[in-house]
PDB file of C-alpha atoms in Angstrom:
ATOM      1  CA  MET A   1       9.796  15.785  -1.333  1.00 77.00           C
ATOM      2  CA  SER A   2       6.631  15.853   0.731  1.00 90.00           C
ATOM      3  CA  TRP A   3       4.269  13.245   2.172  1.00 96.00           C
ATOM      4  CA  LYS A   4       0.494  13.542   1.907  1.00 97.00           C
ATOM      5  CA  LEU A   5      -2.272  11.473   3.477  1.00 97.00           C
ATOM      6  CA  LYS A   6      -5.756  12.080   2.123  1.00 98.00           C
ATOM      7  CA  LYS A   7      -9.170  10.541   1.956  1.00 98.00           C
ATOM      8  CA  PHE A   8     -10.436   9.951  -1.571  1.00 97.00           C
ATOM      9  CA  ASP A   9     -12.753  12.987  -1.562  1.00 97.00           C
ATOM     10  CA  ASP A  10      -9.854  15.229  -0.519  1.00 98.00           C
ATOM     11  CA  LEU A  11      -7.634  14.267  -3.460  1.00 97.00           C
ATOM     12  CA  THR A  12      -7.434  16.840  -6.224  1.00 96.00           C
ATOM     13  CA  ASN A  13      -8.234  15.705  -9.751  1.00 96.00           C
ATOM     14  CA  ILE A  14      -4.542  15.938 -10.647  1.00 95.00           C
ATOM     15  CA  GLU A  15      -3.476  13.920  -7.576  1.00 96.00           C
ATOM     16  CA  LEU A  16      -6.035  11.213  -8.335  1.00 96.00           C
ATOM     17  CA  TYR A  17      -5.014  11.093 -12.000  1.00 95.00           C
ATOM     18  CA  ASN A  18      -1.318  10.848 -11.062  1.00 95.00           C
ATOM     19  CA  LEU A  19      -1.953   8.158  -8.434  1.00 96.00           C
ATOM     20  CA  LEU A  20      -3.925   5.990 -10.843  1.00 95.00           C
ATOM     21  CA  LYS A  21      -1.385   6.570 -13.610  1.00 95.00           C
ATOM     22  CA  GLU A  22       1.559   5.526 -11.423  1.00 95.00           C
ATOM     23  CA  ARG A  23      -0.281   2.516  -9.970  1.00 95.00           C
ATOM     24  CA  THR A  24      -1.111   1.350 -13.485  1.00 94.00           C
ATOM     25  CA  LEU A  25       2.496   1.844 -14.607  1.00 93.00           C
ATOM     26  CA  VAL A  26       3.780  -0.300 -11.726  1.00 93.00           C
ATOM     27  CA  PHE A  27       1.136  -2.985 -11.298  1.00 91.00           C
ATOM     28  CA  VAL A  28      -0.072  -3.418 -14.885  1.00 90.00           C
ATOM     29  CA  VAL A  29       2.729  -2.275 -17.211  1.00 92.00           C
ATOM     30  CA  GLU A  30       5.945  -2.911 -15.218  1.00 91.00           C
ATOM     31  CA  GLN A  31       4.698  -6.245 -13.860  1.00 89.00           C
ATOM     32  CA  ASN A  32       3.100  -7.168 -17.205  1.00 87.00           C
ATOM     33  CA  CYS A  33      -0.122  -8.040 -15.436  1.00 85.00           C
ATOM     34  CA  PRO A  34      -3.361  -7.041 -17.144  1.00 84.00           C
ATOM     35  CA  TYR A  35      -6.047  -6.706 -14.474  1.00 83.00           C
ATOM     36  CA  LEU A  36      -8.611  -4.165 -13.309  1.00 84.00           C
ATOM     37  CA  GLU A  37      -6.345  -1.890 -11.250  1.00 89.00           C
ATOM     38  CA  VAL A  38      -9.147   0.534 -10.376  1.00 92.00           C
ATOM     39  CA  ASP A  39     -11.096  -1.906  -8.207  1.00 93.00           C
ATOM     40  CA  GLY A  40     -13.767   0.173  -6.455  1.00 95.00           C
ATOM     41  CA  LYS A  41     -11.974   0.356  -3.085  1.00 97.00           C
ATOM     42  CA  ASP A  42     -10.360   3.775  -3.586  1.00 97.00           C
ATOM     43  CA  PRO A  43     -13.403   5.880  -2.573  1.00 97.00           C
ATOM     44  CA  PHE A  44     -13.397   4.210   0.880  1.00 97.00           C
ATOM     45  CA  SER A  45      -9.648   4.397   1.424  1.00 98.00           C
ATOM     46  CA  TYR A  46      -6.911   6.666   2.684  1.00 98.00           C
ATOM     47  CA  HIS A  47      -4.152   7.426   0.189  1.00 98.00           C
ATOM     48  CA  LEU A  48      -0.616   7.978   1.466  1.00 98.00           C
ATOM     49  CA  PHE A  49       1.871   9.245  -1.084  1.00 98.00           C
ATOM     50  CA  LYS A  50       5.122  11.090  -1.517  1.00 97.00           C
ATOM     51  CA  GLU A  51       5.569  13.717  -4.206  1.00 95.00           C
ATOM     52  CA  ASP A  52       8.728  15.074  -5.765  1.00 93.00           C
ATOM     53  CA  ASN A  53       8.078  18.177  -7.871  1.00 90.00           C
ATOM     54  CA  GLY A  54       4.454  17.142  -8.403  1.00 87.00           C
ATOM     55  CA  LYS A  55       5.301  13.551  -9.356  1.00 92.00           C
ATOM     56  CA  ILE A  56       4.131  10.605  -7.252  1.00 96.00           C
ATOM     57  CA  VAL A  57       7.220   8.633  -6.179  1.00 96.00           C
ATOM     58  CA  ALA A  58       5.746   6.365  -3.470  1.00 98.00           C
ATOM     59  CA  TYR A  59       2.245   5.289  -2.528  1.00 98.00           C
ATOM     60  CA  LEU A  60       0.114   2.982  -0.440  1.00 98.00           C
ATOM     61  CA  ARG A  61      -3.598   2.640   0.115  1.00 98.00           C
ATOM     62  CA  ILE A  62      -5.163   2.057   3.530  1.00 98.00           C
ATOM     63  CA  VAL A  63      -8.449   0.206   3.091  1.00 98.00           C
ATOM     64  CA  PRO A  64     -10.890   0.231   6.033  1.00 97.00           C
ATOM     65  CA  GLU A  65     -12.070  -2.994   7.613  1.00 95.00           C
ATOM     66  CA  ASP A  66     -14.882  -4.860   5.843  1.00 95.00           C
ATOM     67  CA  VAL A  67     -14.005  -3.382   2.441  1.00 96.00           C
ATOM     68  CA  ALA A  68     -11.321  -5.824   1.244  1.00 94.00           C
ATOM     69  CA  TYR A  69     -11.041  -7.965   4.408  1.00 94.00           C
ATOM     70  CA  GLN A  70     -12.544  -8.069   7.891  1.00 95.00           C
ATOM     71  CA  GLU A  71      -9.395  -6.271   9.039  1.00 95.00           C
ATOM     72  CA  ILE A  72      -8.038  -2.932   7.917  1.00 97.00           C
ATOM     73  CA  SER A  73      -5.573  -3.520   5.091  1.00 98.00           C
ATOM     74  CA  ILE A  74      -2.704  -1.937   3.240  1.00 98.00           C
ATOM     75  CA  GLY A  75      -2.338  -2.402  -0.476  1.00 95.00           C
ATOM     76  CA  ARG A  76      -1.105  -1.013  -3.794  1.00 96.00           C
ATOM     77  CA  VAL A  77       2.272  -0.327  -2.162  1.00 97.00           C
ATOM     78  CA  PHE A  78       4.931   0.960  -4.535  1.00 96.00           C
ATOM     79  CA  VAL A  79       7.998   3.114  -4.927  1.00 97.00           C
ATOM     80  CA  LYS A  80       8.630   4.422  -8.436  1.00 95.00           C
ATOM     81  CA  LYS A  81      11.501   2.515 -10.059  1.00 93.00           C
ATOM     82  CA  GLU A  82      14.001   5.384 -10.159  1.00 94.00           C
ATOM     83  CA  TYR A  83      13.452   6.092  -6.424  1.00 96.00           C
ATOM     84  CA  ARG A  84      13.951   2.523  -5.175  1.00 95.00           C
ATOM     85  CA  GLY A  85      16.872   1.643  -2.919  1.00 94.00           C
ATOM     86  CA  GLN A  86      16.723   4.942  -1.005  1.00 96.00           C
ATOM     87  CA  GLY A  87      14.763   3.764   2.060  1.00 96.00           C
ATOM     88  CA  ILE A  88      11.515   5.318   0.842  1.00 97.00           C
ATOM     89  CA  ALA A  89       9.618   2.013   1.108  1.00 97.00           C
ATOM     90  CA  ASP A  90      10.539   1.728   4.800  1.00 97.00           C
ATOM     91  CA  GLU A  91       9.472   5.314   5.407  1.00 97.00           C
ATOM     92  CA  LEU A  92       6.223   4.744   3.505  1.00 98.00           C
ATOM     93  CA  LEU A  93       5.230   1.642   5.452  1.00 97.00           C
ATOM     94  CA  LYS A  94       6.227   3.215   8.796  1.00 97.00           C
ATOM     95  CA  LYS A  95       4.041   6.250   8.068  1.00 97.00           C
ATOM     96  CA  GLY A  96       1.116   4.053   7.019  1.00 97.00           C
ATOM     97  CA  LEU A  97       1.358   1.826  10.083  1.00 96.00           C
ATOM     98  CA  ASP A  98       1.773   4.826  12.384  1.00 96.00           C
ATOM     99  CA  PHE A  99      -1.464   6.300  11.026  1.00 97.00           C
ATOM    100  CA  ILE A 100      -3.312   2.988  11.446  1.00 96.00           C
ATOM    101  CA  LEU A 101      -2.026   2.433  14.992  1.00 92.00           C
ATOM    102  CA  ASN A 102      -2.138   5.928  16.413  1.00 94.00           C
ATOM    103  CA  GLU A 103      -4.885   7.719  14.498  1.00 96.00           C
ATOM    104  CA  LEU A 104      -7.291   4.951  13.501  1.00 96.00           C
ATOM    105  CA  LYS A 105      -6.550   2.873  16.646  1.00 94.00           C
ATOM    106  CA  GLU A 106      -6.799  -0.417  14.736  1.00 94.00           C
ATOM    107  CA  THR A 107      -5.545  -3.663  16.265  1.00 87.00           C
ATOM    108  CA  THR A 108      -4.688  -5.793  13.211  1.00 95.00           C
ATOM    109  CA  VAL A 109      -3.606  -5.113   9.646  1.00 97.00           C
ATOM    110  CA  LYS A 110      -3.903  -7.584   6.771  1.00 97.00           C
ATOM    111  CA  ILE A 111      -1.967  -7.493   3.514  1.00 97.00           C
ATOM    112  CA  GLN A 112      -1.770  -9.550   0.361  1.00 96.00           C
ATOM    113  CA  ALA A 113       1.966  -9.307  -0.303  1.00 96.00           C
ATOM    114  CA  GLN A 114       3.999 -10.341  -3.282  1.00 95.00           C
ATOM    115  CA  GLU A 115       6.089 -13.308  -2.162  1.00 96.00           C
ATOM    116  CA  TYR A 116       9.420 -11.669  -2.968  1.00 95.00           C
ATOM    117  CA  LEU A 117       8.616  -8.967  -0.365  1.00 96.00           C
ATOM    118  CA  ARG A 118       7.930 -11.442   2.454  1.00 96.00           C
ATOM    119  CA  LYS A 119      11.114 -10.548   4.396  1.00 96.00           C
ATOM    120  CA  PHE A 120      10.435  -6.823   4.003  1.00 96.00           C
ATOM    121  CA  TYR A 121       7.005  -7.174   5.633  1.00 97.00           C
ATOM    122  CA  ILE A 122       8.288  -9.602   8.289  1.00 96.00           C
ATOM    123  CA  SER A 123      10.753  -6.869   9.317  1.00 96.00           C
ATOM    124  CA  PHE A 124       7.695  -4.772  10.293  1.00 95.00           C
ATOM    125  CA  GLY A 125       6.137  -7.604  12.322  1.00 94.00           C
ATOM    126  CA  PHE A 126       3.826  -9.146   9.721  1.00 97.00           C
ATOM    127  CA  GLN A 127       3.409 -12.921   9.847  1.00 97.00           C
ATOM    128  CA  ALA A 128       2.398 -15.233   6.998  1.00 97.00           C
ATOM    129  CA  ILE A 129      -1.126 -16.616   7.375  1.00 97.00           C
ATOM    130  CA  SER A 130      -1.328 -18.481   4.070  1.00 97.00           C
ATOM    131  CA  GLU A 131       0.756 -20.577   1.772  1.00 97.00           C
ATOM    132  CA  THR A 132       2.134 -18.919  -1.358  1.00 96.00           C
ATOM    133  CA  TYR A 133      -0.454 -18.725  -4.145  1.00 96.00           C
ATOM    134  CA  LEU A 134      -0.727 -17.174  -7.582  1.00 94.00           C
ATOM    135  CA  GLU A 135      -2.710 -13.973  -7.986  1.00 90.00           C
ATOM    136  CA  ASP A 136      -2.682 -12.723 -11.581  1.00 85.00           C
ATOM    137  CA  ASN A 137       0.274 -15.085 -12.214  1.00 87.00           C
ATOM    138  CA  ILE A 138       2.373 -13.414  -9.482  1.00 91.00           C
ATOM    139  CA  PRO A 139       3.251 -15.357  -6.292  1.00 95.00           C
ATOM    140  CA  HIS A 140       1.525 -13.790  -3.274  1.00 96.00           C
ATOM    141  CA  ILE A 141       1.106 -14.534   0.407  1.00 97.00           C
ATOM    142  CA  ASP A 142      -1.455 -13.273   2.923  1.00 97.00           C
ATOM    143  CA  MET A 143       0.088 -11.697   6.011  1.00 98.00           C
ATOM    144  CA  LEU A 144      -1.255 -10.297   9.266  1.00 97.00           C
ATOM    145  CA  LEU A 145       0.195  -7.802  11.739  1.00 96.00           C
ATOM    146  CA  SER A 146      -0.845  -7.609  15.370  1.00 88.00           C
ATOM    147  CA  THR A 147      -0.449  -4.020  16.558  1.00 71.00           C
ATOM    148  CA  GLU A 148       0.364  -5.260  20.055  1.00 65.00           C
ATOM    149  CA  HIS A 149       3.594  -6.650  18.524  1.00 50.00           C
ATOM    150  CA  VAL A 150       4.404  -3.310  16.863  1.00 45.00           C
ATOM    151  CA  MET A 151       3.744  -1.329  20.055  1.00 45.00           C
ATOM    152  CA  ALA A 152       6.110  -3.621  21.981  1.00 43.00           C
ATOM    153  CA  ASP A 153       9.008  -2.840  19.595  1.00 44.00           C
TER     154      ASP A 153
END
């Protein structure tokens, strides 16, 4: 399995198709949540994903500051169902944060996390900055990471 990190314009047509297909399978079909998954932020973003024999098995999107939030953000995080429980999510988030900290030199990262993943994100240094709220009928929480905290670890 191999990791790739690409800007939107560097994605091949097949990679883009597979990314959008897998995101839709997870966030619309699996979570039974009809919403506009292709939201206009992809062309501005970095796309980090892991492939296994040409299939996308893990993914996250790094959205530059002032596109979704004032801060840089991470979103659309998933590991394909049959690959969960193997530590891939940890590896995915570590790679994404490493890129943000060391390559982009950003100081804060904001996420809109599903509530059930609160402890997962806290383990990376994120802190809740909102109460739990419903987004598309799924409990979410806004969280923020200070990179000074990550660098100290």
